[in-house]
Structures are given as C-alpha cells and as structure tokens.
Amino acid sequence: MIGRQHRQRNVVISNLFLGCQQLKLFLRSQKQSTRIGAGFGTVAGLLFLIPAYLLTPLTTFAQDPPIREDQIAIQNAHDLYYAQKYSEAVEAYQVLLKTPLRQHSKDAIRMNLGRSYAKLGDDAMALQSFYAVIDDDPDGSYASQAVHRIGALFRERYQYKEAIARCRQLAGKYPNTQTAAIARYLVAQYIFADGGYDEAIENYRSFLNDFPSSPYRNSALNSLVRLYRLRHRYIDAEELIRDELRQKPNDINLIERLADLYKAQEKYDEALSLYRSVLEQNPKNTDILKKLGELYAERGQQDLAAEQWTKIVQDDPDQAYRYQQLGSIYTSHQMYEKAVEAYETAISLNSKDVQLYNRLADVYKIQGQVDMAVNTYLRALSVVDIGYSGRDTLVQSMAEIYEGVQQERLLEQVIDRIQVSLRTERNPSLTLALAEVYFYRGDLDLALKHFKRMRQLYPADRGRILEKYAQILERNQNPKAADFYQAIAELFPNTPLAWTARMKLAQFYERSGRWEDALTVLTNMTQRSSQPVAQLLLGNVWLHGIRDPGAALQVYLELANQPLSTDQKMQVRLGVAACYILQGKFEEAESTLRPIADVNSNFKADAQKLIGDAHLLRGDIEAAVTAYKRVLDIAMSNPLSNDSLDRIVLIQSNSDYSSEPLKRYLEALRSDLSGETEDALRLCQETMKEYPTALIVDDLWMLIGGIHQREARYTDAISAFQHVAILEGSPIAAEATAKIADIYRWQLNEPGKAQETYSALIQDYPESVIVAYARQQLDALMKEKQ
C-alpha cells in the first residue's frame, strides 16, 4: 500500500511540475498590459489553463492532517505481549487496529498479533495477521518477518512439508519481490532440514540464479557447498566457488572455503597454497592459522603444526583467551603437555576464570591423572571468589569424575582436604565448596548446615545460593527441598526472597500431595498479605487437596473482589465453576464457564473441559461427550485433551446395563472429589454388589484404591489395585500394577518389592505405554542400589 501511495503522489507532482512549466512559458510570452485590471484578467485567465485535477492535490497535501497515534495504548499493548499475556494482548491489538495508525505501527501490531494468536494455538488467525502484513507491501521489511513467522509456525512442530507448501504459495503469489526471495530461500532450508538433500540442492541453485542480489545469498551459498560435500559432489562444489571467485577474485571467505574443500579431499598442496594466500592478506587470521596447523597435523608434521598454532598468541601475548584457544587445539590433537602449558599460561593471566581450570582439569582426566585434576579444582575453589560465573561447576565436575563407591571415596578425601584448609583460614569460598561437596555426596543435612553458615561469611549472597540448591532438589523431587526453602524463609525474613521461598515451599507440598502442609504455609502467607498468586494456590489446595469445595469457593469469591490481571480473573472464574460443579450447582457452573469457552483465550480449553465435567457428573452423558470432543478440537495434545479423551473412553466403554453402573461410578467420583470419601467408598461397594459383572468394576476398584492410598491405608490400597491387576482383559491392569509398585517404592520404602512389581509389569504388559515409566523407575532403583 505504501508503495502504491508513493507512486500516485509522484504522478501528481510530475503533472504539477509540467503545468507550472507551461505557466512560466505563457508568462514569458506576455509583453503587454501592466494595468492592474489587465493584470488581474491575465492571471485569472491563466488559472483556467491549469487543470482542476492539478489544483486539488495541493489542497489535499496542505490540509491532510498527520496521523496521531495513541502511543501510550500501543506501548501498553506491546507490554502485554512481552509479559506473555497473549489473550489480553490480542484484545488490545484488535482495538488499536481500528484506530488511526502509521503503516509502520500497523505492521508491528499485526506481527505481534499474529505471534499472540500462535502462542494461543489459533493458527488460522495467526496466519491471517501475517498474510495481511505481506499483502500491504510484499517488499517491506515487516513482510520479510511475516514470511519467516509463517514458515516457523509449522517448522517449530517439525511440519516441514506444510511449511514448504506455504512458502511456495507465497513465492508464487508475489513473484519478483522480497517476499518471493525469502520464501524460496526458506523452501530450500526446510527441504534441507527435512533430509531431502538432492532436492534442497536444486532449490538452492534455483534461488541463487533467480535472486542474485538477495541478502540470503551467502547463507544459501554456504548451505549449497555443505550439501555438495555431504553428497561427495566435490567437483560441483569447486565449480560453484570458482564461479563466485570470478566475480569476486579477492574474496578471502571464498578462498578459505575453497581451501577447506581441498583439505576435505586431502588435496593438501592445493589447500596449503590457498591458506597461505589468505594469510598473506591477513597474517593475524587465527582461524586460518588453526586450519593450517590442522593440515600439517593431518600430514603427520606435528612440529610445523605447532609452529602455526603458536602464532595464534604471538600478537596478543597478554590475552588469556588466546592461550585458552591454543590449549583447546593442543588437547584435540592429543598434545597434552603443550595443552597444560597453554592453560597454565592462561590462568596466570586470568586467575579468576573458572573455565580455564575446568579445561585444565579435563586434560588431566583424559590422561587418567585424577589427583592432578582434583588439585586443579581445589586450587580454583580457593582462588575464584563466590559470585564468579561458572564457579558452581567446579564441585559438580569434580563429583562427576567417578560414580558409586569410587565417587564416595573421592569426595570424602576432598572433604578432609577442605576441612584442613579451613582450620588455618576463614575462606567463604572454601566453606561454600564444603557445603557443595556434602550436597553432591548426598549428605543434605550437613550441606544445609554449611550453607546456613554462608549468611555470616558472605552477607552479599542474601539467600541466592540456598535457593539454587533448593531448586535442584525440587527438580529431583527430593523431599529435602522443603528444608532448604524453609531455611531461606527463616534466615532472610521480610524479604521478597523469603516470600518466594514460602510460595515455592507451598507448591512443592502441593505437588508432593502434602496438602495439610501446603495449607499451613499458604494460610500463614495470606494472613500476612493478600497476594492473588498465593490465594489462588490456597483455593486450589482446598479444592483439589483437602477436597472442601465450600472453603475453596470462599477463597475464590474473596479474590473476585480484588484487583486482578485478566488471567487471574479467568483462573478465579474457573475455580468458582469447579466448586459449583462439586456442589451440584451445574447451571451456575455452566453460566460461569460459557463466556470463557466461547472466546479465544489461554483458558478456552479449561472452560470447555469443565463444561464436560459438569455434564458428566450431572449424568448427561451424551452432552458430556460432545463437550469433551470440543476440547479435542481446541487442543489436540495437552493434559486437558488427554483427560477429555480418557473421559470419552470411560463413557463409551461402560454403556452396559443402560449406563446405570457408570452413573453410580460418577456419583461416587463426585462424592470423593467433594471430600465425602466414606460415601464414595460405600457407593463403590454397593455398585459392585449390585452389578458384579459390569464393565465399570475395574474403575470402581481403582477409585477405591486411590482413596485408600490418599488416606495412607496402603495395605487396603494395594489390595484394591490387585483386584484390577488380576481382572482378565482389563485395559487399566498395567496402570493398577504401576500404582502398586509406586506404593512399595515411595510410601512403604520397600525397593525390592517395587523392583519386582515393575519387572512383572514390563513382562506381563509389553505393549502398554506404562512400560516406559516402569523401565525408568527400575533404572532409578538400580542406581540407588549401587
């Protein structure tokens, strides 16, 4: 559009210029009548000589006001996007597109609008936004971005064929434009990434021929040379590079590329000549020095190789990174003595660089000199101050030298050596190292003790070190993570970090099923301050953990009266609706959910899933299936769609006895979810007694087992799950067996029985998807045993 406007304006100005030239010629031809009246008449007559269409644009240009954008609204919309609040960003951008905007701003808004739709999973609207940018100006810079985003939308999911098809459509629709050039380049890239090497070669060649001035030319050329080498088409690669050199005979990069090609074919003399010609133009080119040395090394000329490599540091003798580069080269060519010498020189120039110590220790480890490697790590720990980048890798790297008993013995020796050093000096870095060694050895109580000492020895830390190791434990699902988070809250009270630690502690308890502990922490937090994040988690704990929808509803309703972000408002409404469902207020639940399910947002699928649950627990089975299928339409692969699919399978697999046993099961399920566990157990037993051959019996036993497990009645839980495991043809027998194994492993701490049960599962149900999980648990048990 911008291009079209410029062309129209140029035509008008050109015509106006011609009209003015005619006017000047006419004036020069006038040699009479200097009277006022005659002059007026002459000018008036002249005006009639200028066409009216030439005067109109002058008025338009003079009176057309500049576009006044709402810069604050634009920035606010962008802030929402960068804060990853995509639903709110979409709303803000849609409003802005209805206001006056400069073309640059409109394109930027459309780009971020398309990205927001993509994040929300709405591909159709995302593509619509990107295509609109290209339609306005296929030669514009934003059009280039839009083409990339269209391709990336599918490439990021490894849908290369769809990405290729879209780019080919763009190239065909906008020929001889920047859009076509980028699209054609991306087609070749995607074919290459998808493994179609020969087809990619043809597409790169076609791109280079059709778009010789494209900024992507060099990239395409590099890829084409790489493909030729992969296909061993060295002659074609050489011809391609030489064609380029005919146009740019002094291009150092092309000469280097040709030398690399010769080197790959072991044409050492030709490669040597070219590398030297590059060095003549740029004697300090360290990449060429490295390659030239490698060429000599491949020919077995180690002395000549070392001679070239030492030139890397000659011009920068005081730069540690040069010696580090030299050490890396020597290591890769197994010249270990020279590598050690290079790294030691680098360390003397920069004694705080952790990476240098790690590289030096690696050289010793390669040679089996473990004592020298450990000495290097300990030397670094005593020198490198806390807070230096990568310092935390030193202990971890040392711990990874061995495994099992040898690791235990090594770390014990390291602890003794550190403790000896600490008797003579008060070194925070070594104290931290001691804590870290205990941590990696698994002595978490001793580790925590020494981490706590860091508060006095290194006040600048303010708890960040403890937080880091708490997060490591949390990722590994280690229950000691709670102790570390608790220590942060106690040692650094009334700080943002303490609040974060309590929040992490509550979340850890929630994930671990320690609902009462989570409730205690969150209740204390919300009494101190009404942070919506903590209150939302509190509502979730009441609803899904304690199973008290009444208490949860009270939390959500109190939250609804507070200032909240759009996402938080949505979460509150979903929580309220879930409470209504468990209280049997199905109509109120659906009226709360319908506005969320009917618009594009991050919570559309959540709302639709809850609508399905409302229908299901009300006994309206057909409506439930329809609602769950809509979830699958919204999102095909996430936990919500998986749960919805499970519900559909449950319904369709248990339609015997006119679905009456299924309805009884659903009634028991709602009782359980509402905290009425004894009613749930009673309903399950009564249903099985009345319908002993019903298809739903195995699900009833699974529900009973889950209740007993949650109530810590593990023997009863195992008994219930075993009823499922021995049911012939039960589709959930493997799942029940896995639950039995999990109880032995996690609750009863009987690894032998857990290992036996996981092994039985793998043997009895080889086709089950749960086998992968069982193998993972077996591997973990074997490592623990070792």
Short mmCIF file of N, CA, C and O in Angstrom, two decimals, residues 376-422:
data_model
loop_
_atom_site.label_atom_id
_atom_site.label_comp_id
_atom_site.label_asym_id
_atom_site.label_seq_id
_atom_site.Cartn_x
_atom_site.Cartn_y
_atom_site.Cartn_z
N THR A 376 43.58 -29.32 40.74
CA THR A 376 43.20 -28.16 39.92
C THR A 376 41.87 -27.58 40.39
O THR A 376 41.72 -26.36 40.52
N TYR A 377 40.90 -28.46 40.65
CA TYR A 377 39.59 -27.99 41.13
C TYR A 377 39.73 -27.28 42.49
O TYR A 377 39.14 -26.20 42.70
N LEU A 378 40.46 -27.88 43.42
CA LEU A 378 40.61 -27.29 44.75
C LEU A 378 41.38 -25.96 44.69
O LEU A 378 41.05 -25.02 45.41
N ARG A 379 42.36 -25.91 43.84
CA ARG A 379 43.09 -24.65 43.63
C ARG A 379 42.15 -23.56 43.13
O ARG A 379 42.20 -22.42 43.60
N ALA A 380 41.27 -23.94 42.20
CA ALA A 380 40.31 -22.96 41.68
C ALA A 380 39.34 -22.52 42.78
O ALA A 380 39.03 -21.32 42.91
N LEU A 381 38.86 -23.46 43.60
CA LEU A 381 37.90 -23.13 44.64
C LEU A 381 38.47 -22.18 45.69
O LEU A 381 37.75 -21.39 46.29
N SER A 382 39.76 -22.25 45.91
CA SER A 382 40.39 -21.37 46.91
C SER A 382 40.70 -19.99 46.33
O SER A 382 40.91 -19.04 47.07
N VAL A 383 40.71 -19.90 44.99
CA VAL A 383 41.09 -18.65 44.33
C VAL A 383 39.89 -17.89 43.77
O VAL A 383 39.80 -16.67 43.90
N VAL A 384 38.98 -18.62 43.14
CA VAL A 384 37.84 -17.98 42.47
C VAL A 384 36.81 -17.59 43.52
O VAL A 384 36.29 -18.43 44.26
N ASP A 385 36.49 -16.31 43.57
CA ASP A 385 35.56 -15.81 44.58
C ASP A 385 34.12 -16.23 44.27
O ASP A 385 33.76 -16.52 43.12
N ILE A 386 33.30 -16.22 45.32
CA ILE A 386 31.87 -16.51 45.17
C ILE A 386 31.25 -15.45 44.25
O ILE A 386 31.55 -14.26 44.35
N GLY A 387 30.38 -15.91 43.40
CA GLY A 387 29.71 -14.99 42.50
C GLY A 387 30.30 -14.95 41.11
O GLY A 387 29.66 -14.44 40.18
N TYR A 388 31.52 -15.49 40.93
CA TYR A 388 32.10 -15.53 39.60
C TYR A 388 31.37 -16.56 38.73
O TYR A 388 30.97 -17.63 39.20
N SER A 389 31.21 -16.21 37.49
CA SER A 389 30.46 -17.07 36.57
C SER A 389 31.07 -18.46 36.48
O SER A 389 32.27 -18.61 36.27
N GLY A 390 30.22 -19.47 36.66
CA GLY A 390 30.65 -20.86 36.50
C GLY A 390 31.34 -21.47 37.69
O GLY A 390 31.72 -22.64 37.65
N ARG A 391 31.52 -20.71 38.79
CA ARG A 391 32.22 -21.25 39.94
C ARG A 391 31.54 -22.51 40.47
O ARG A 391 32.19 -23.45 40.91
N ASP A 392 30.20 -22.54 40.37
CA ASP A 392 29.44 -23.68 40.90
C ASP A 392 29.68 -24.97 40.12
O ASP A 392 29.34 -26.05 40.58
N THR A 393 30.29 -24.86 38.93
CA THR A 393 30.53 -26.07 38.13
C THR A 393 31.74 -26.84 38.63
O THR A 393 31.91 -28.02 38.27
N LEU A 394 32.59 -26.21 39.44
CA LEU A 394 33.83 -26.85 39.85
C LEU A 394 33.58 -28.11 40.69
O LEU A 394 34.12 -29.18 40.40
N VAL A 395 32.75 -27.96 41.73
CA VAL A 395 32.47 -29.12 42.60
C VAL A 395 31.70 -30.18 41.83
O VAL A 395 31.97 -31.39 41.95
N GLN A 396 30.75 -29.74 41.02
CA GLN A 396 29.96 -30.69 40.26
C GLN A 396 30.85 -31.50 39.29
O GLN A 396 30.71 -32.72 39.18
N SER A 397 31.77 -30.81 38.62
CA SER A 397 32.68 -31.50 37.70
C SER A 397 33.57 -32.48 38.45
O SER A 397 33.85 -33.58 37.98
N MET A 398 34.01 -32.08 39.65
CA MET A 398 34.85 -32.97 40.46
C MET A 398 34.05 -34.20 40.89
O MET A 398 34.57 -35.32 40.87
N ALA A 399 32.80 -34.00 41.26
CA ALA A 399 31.97 -35.12 41.70
C ALA A 399 31.69 -36.10 40.57
O ALA A 399 31.47 -37.29 40.81
N GLU A 400 31.75 -35.63 39.33
CA GLU A 400 31.41 -36.48 38.19
C GLU A 400 32.60 -37.28 37.66
O GLU A 400 32.48 -38.02 36.70
N ILE A 401 33.76 -37.15 38.33
CA ILE A 401 34.93 -37.94 37.89
C ILE A 401 34.64 -39.43 38.03
O ILE A 401 34.97 -40.23 37.15
N TYR A 402 34.01 -39.80 39.15
CA TYR A 402 33.70 -41.21 39.41
C TYR A 402 32.20 -41.35 39.70
O TYR A 402 31.47 -40.36 39.87
N GLU A 403 31.76 -42.59 39.79
CA GLU A 403 30.41 -42.92 40.24
C GLU A 403 30.50 -43.95 41.36
O GLU A 403 31.53 -44.60 41.55
N GLY A 404 29.40 -44.08 42.10
CA GLY A 404 29.31 -45.13 43.10
C GLY A 404 30.32 -45.01 44.22
O GLY A 404 30.60 -43.93 44.74
N VAL A 405 30.92 -46.15 44.57
CA VAL A 405 31.84 -46.22 45.72
C VAL A 405 33.07 -45.34 45.49
O VAL A 405 33.55 -44.66 46.41
N GLN A 406 33.60 -45.33 44.27
CA GLN A 406 34.77 -44.51 43.98
C GLN A 406 34.47 -43.03 44.17
O GLN A 406 35.30 -42.28 44.68
N GLN A 407 33.27 -42.62 43.77
CA GLN A 407 32.89 -41.22 43.96
C GLN A 407 32.81 -40.89 45.45
O GLN A 407 33.29 -39.84 45.90
N GLU A 408 32.22 -41.79 46.22
CA GLU A 408 32.11 -41.61 47.68
C GLU A 408 33.50 -41.44 48.30
O GLU A 408 33.73 -40.54 49.12
N ARG A 409 34.44 -42.29 47.88
CA ARG A 409 35.79 -42.24 48.44
C ARG A 409 36.49 -40.92 48.05
O ARG A 409 37.16 -40.29 48.88
N LEU A 410 36.32 -40.52 46.80
CA LEU A 410 36.95 -39.28 46.32
C LEU A 410 36.42 -38.07 47.08
O LEU A 410 37.21 -37.23 47.55
N LEU A 411 35.10 -37.98 47.22
CA LEU A 411 34.50 -36.82 47.89
C LEU A 411 34.88 -36.79 49.37
O LEU A 411 35.03 -35.70 49.95
N GLU A 412 35.04 -37.94 49.97
CA GLU A 412 35.47 -37.99 51.37
C GLU A 412 36.88 -37.39 51.51
O GLU A 412 37.16 -36.62 52.44
N GLN A 413 37.75 -37.72 50.58
CA GLN A 413 39.11 -37.16 50.59
C GLN A 413 39.08 -35.65 50.39
O GLN A 413 39.83 -34.91 51.04
N VAL A 414 38.20 -35.20 49.48
CA VAL A 414 38.09 -33.76 49.22
C VAL A 414 37.60 -33.03 50.46
O VAL A 414 38.11 -31.95 50.82
N ILE A 415 36.62 -33.62 51.16
CA ILE A 415 36.10 -33.01 52.39
C ILE A 415 37.22 -32.86 53.43
O ILE A 415 37.37 -31.81 54.06
N ASP A 416 38.01 -33.90 53.58
CA ASP A 416 39.12 -33.85 54.55
C ASP A 416 40.10 -32.73 54.19
O ASP A 416 40.55 -31.98 55.07
N ARG A 417 40.42 -32.61 52.91
CA ARG A 417 41.38 -31.59 52.50
C ARG A 417 40.83 -30.18 52.71
O ARG A 417 41.55 -29.27 53.13
N ILE A 418 39.54 -29.98 52.42
CA ILE A 418 38.94 -28.66 52.61
C ILE A 418 38.90 -28.31 54.09
O ILE A 418 39.21 -27.17 54.50
N GLN A 419 38.53 -29.27 54.92
CA GLN A 419 38.46 -29.02 56.37
C GLN A 419 39.83 -28.65 56.94
O GLN A 419 39.93 -27.79 57.82
N VAL A 420 40.88 -29.29 56.46
CA VAL A 420 42.24 -28.94 56.90
C VAL A 420 42.56 -27.49 56.53
O VAL A 420 43.11 -26.73 57.34
N SER A 421 42.19 -27.10 55.32
CA SER A 421 42.45 -25.72 54.88
C SER A 421 41.67 -24.72 55.71
O SER A 421 42.17 -23.63 56.04
N LEU A 422 40.43 -25.06 56.08
CA LEU A 422 39.57 -24.14 56.82
C LEU A 422 40.04 -23.94 58.27
O LEU A 422 39.65 -22.98 58.92
#
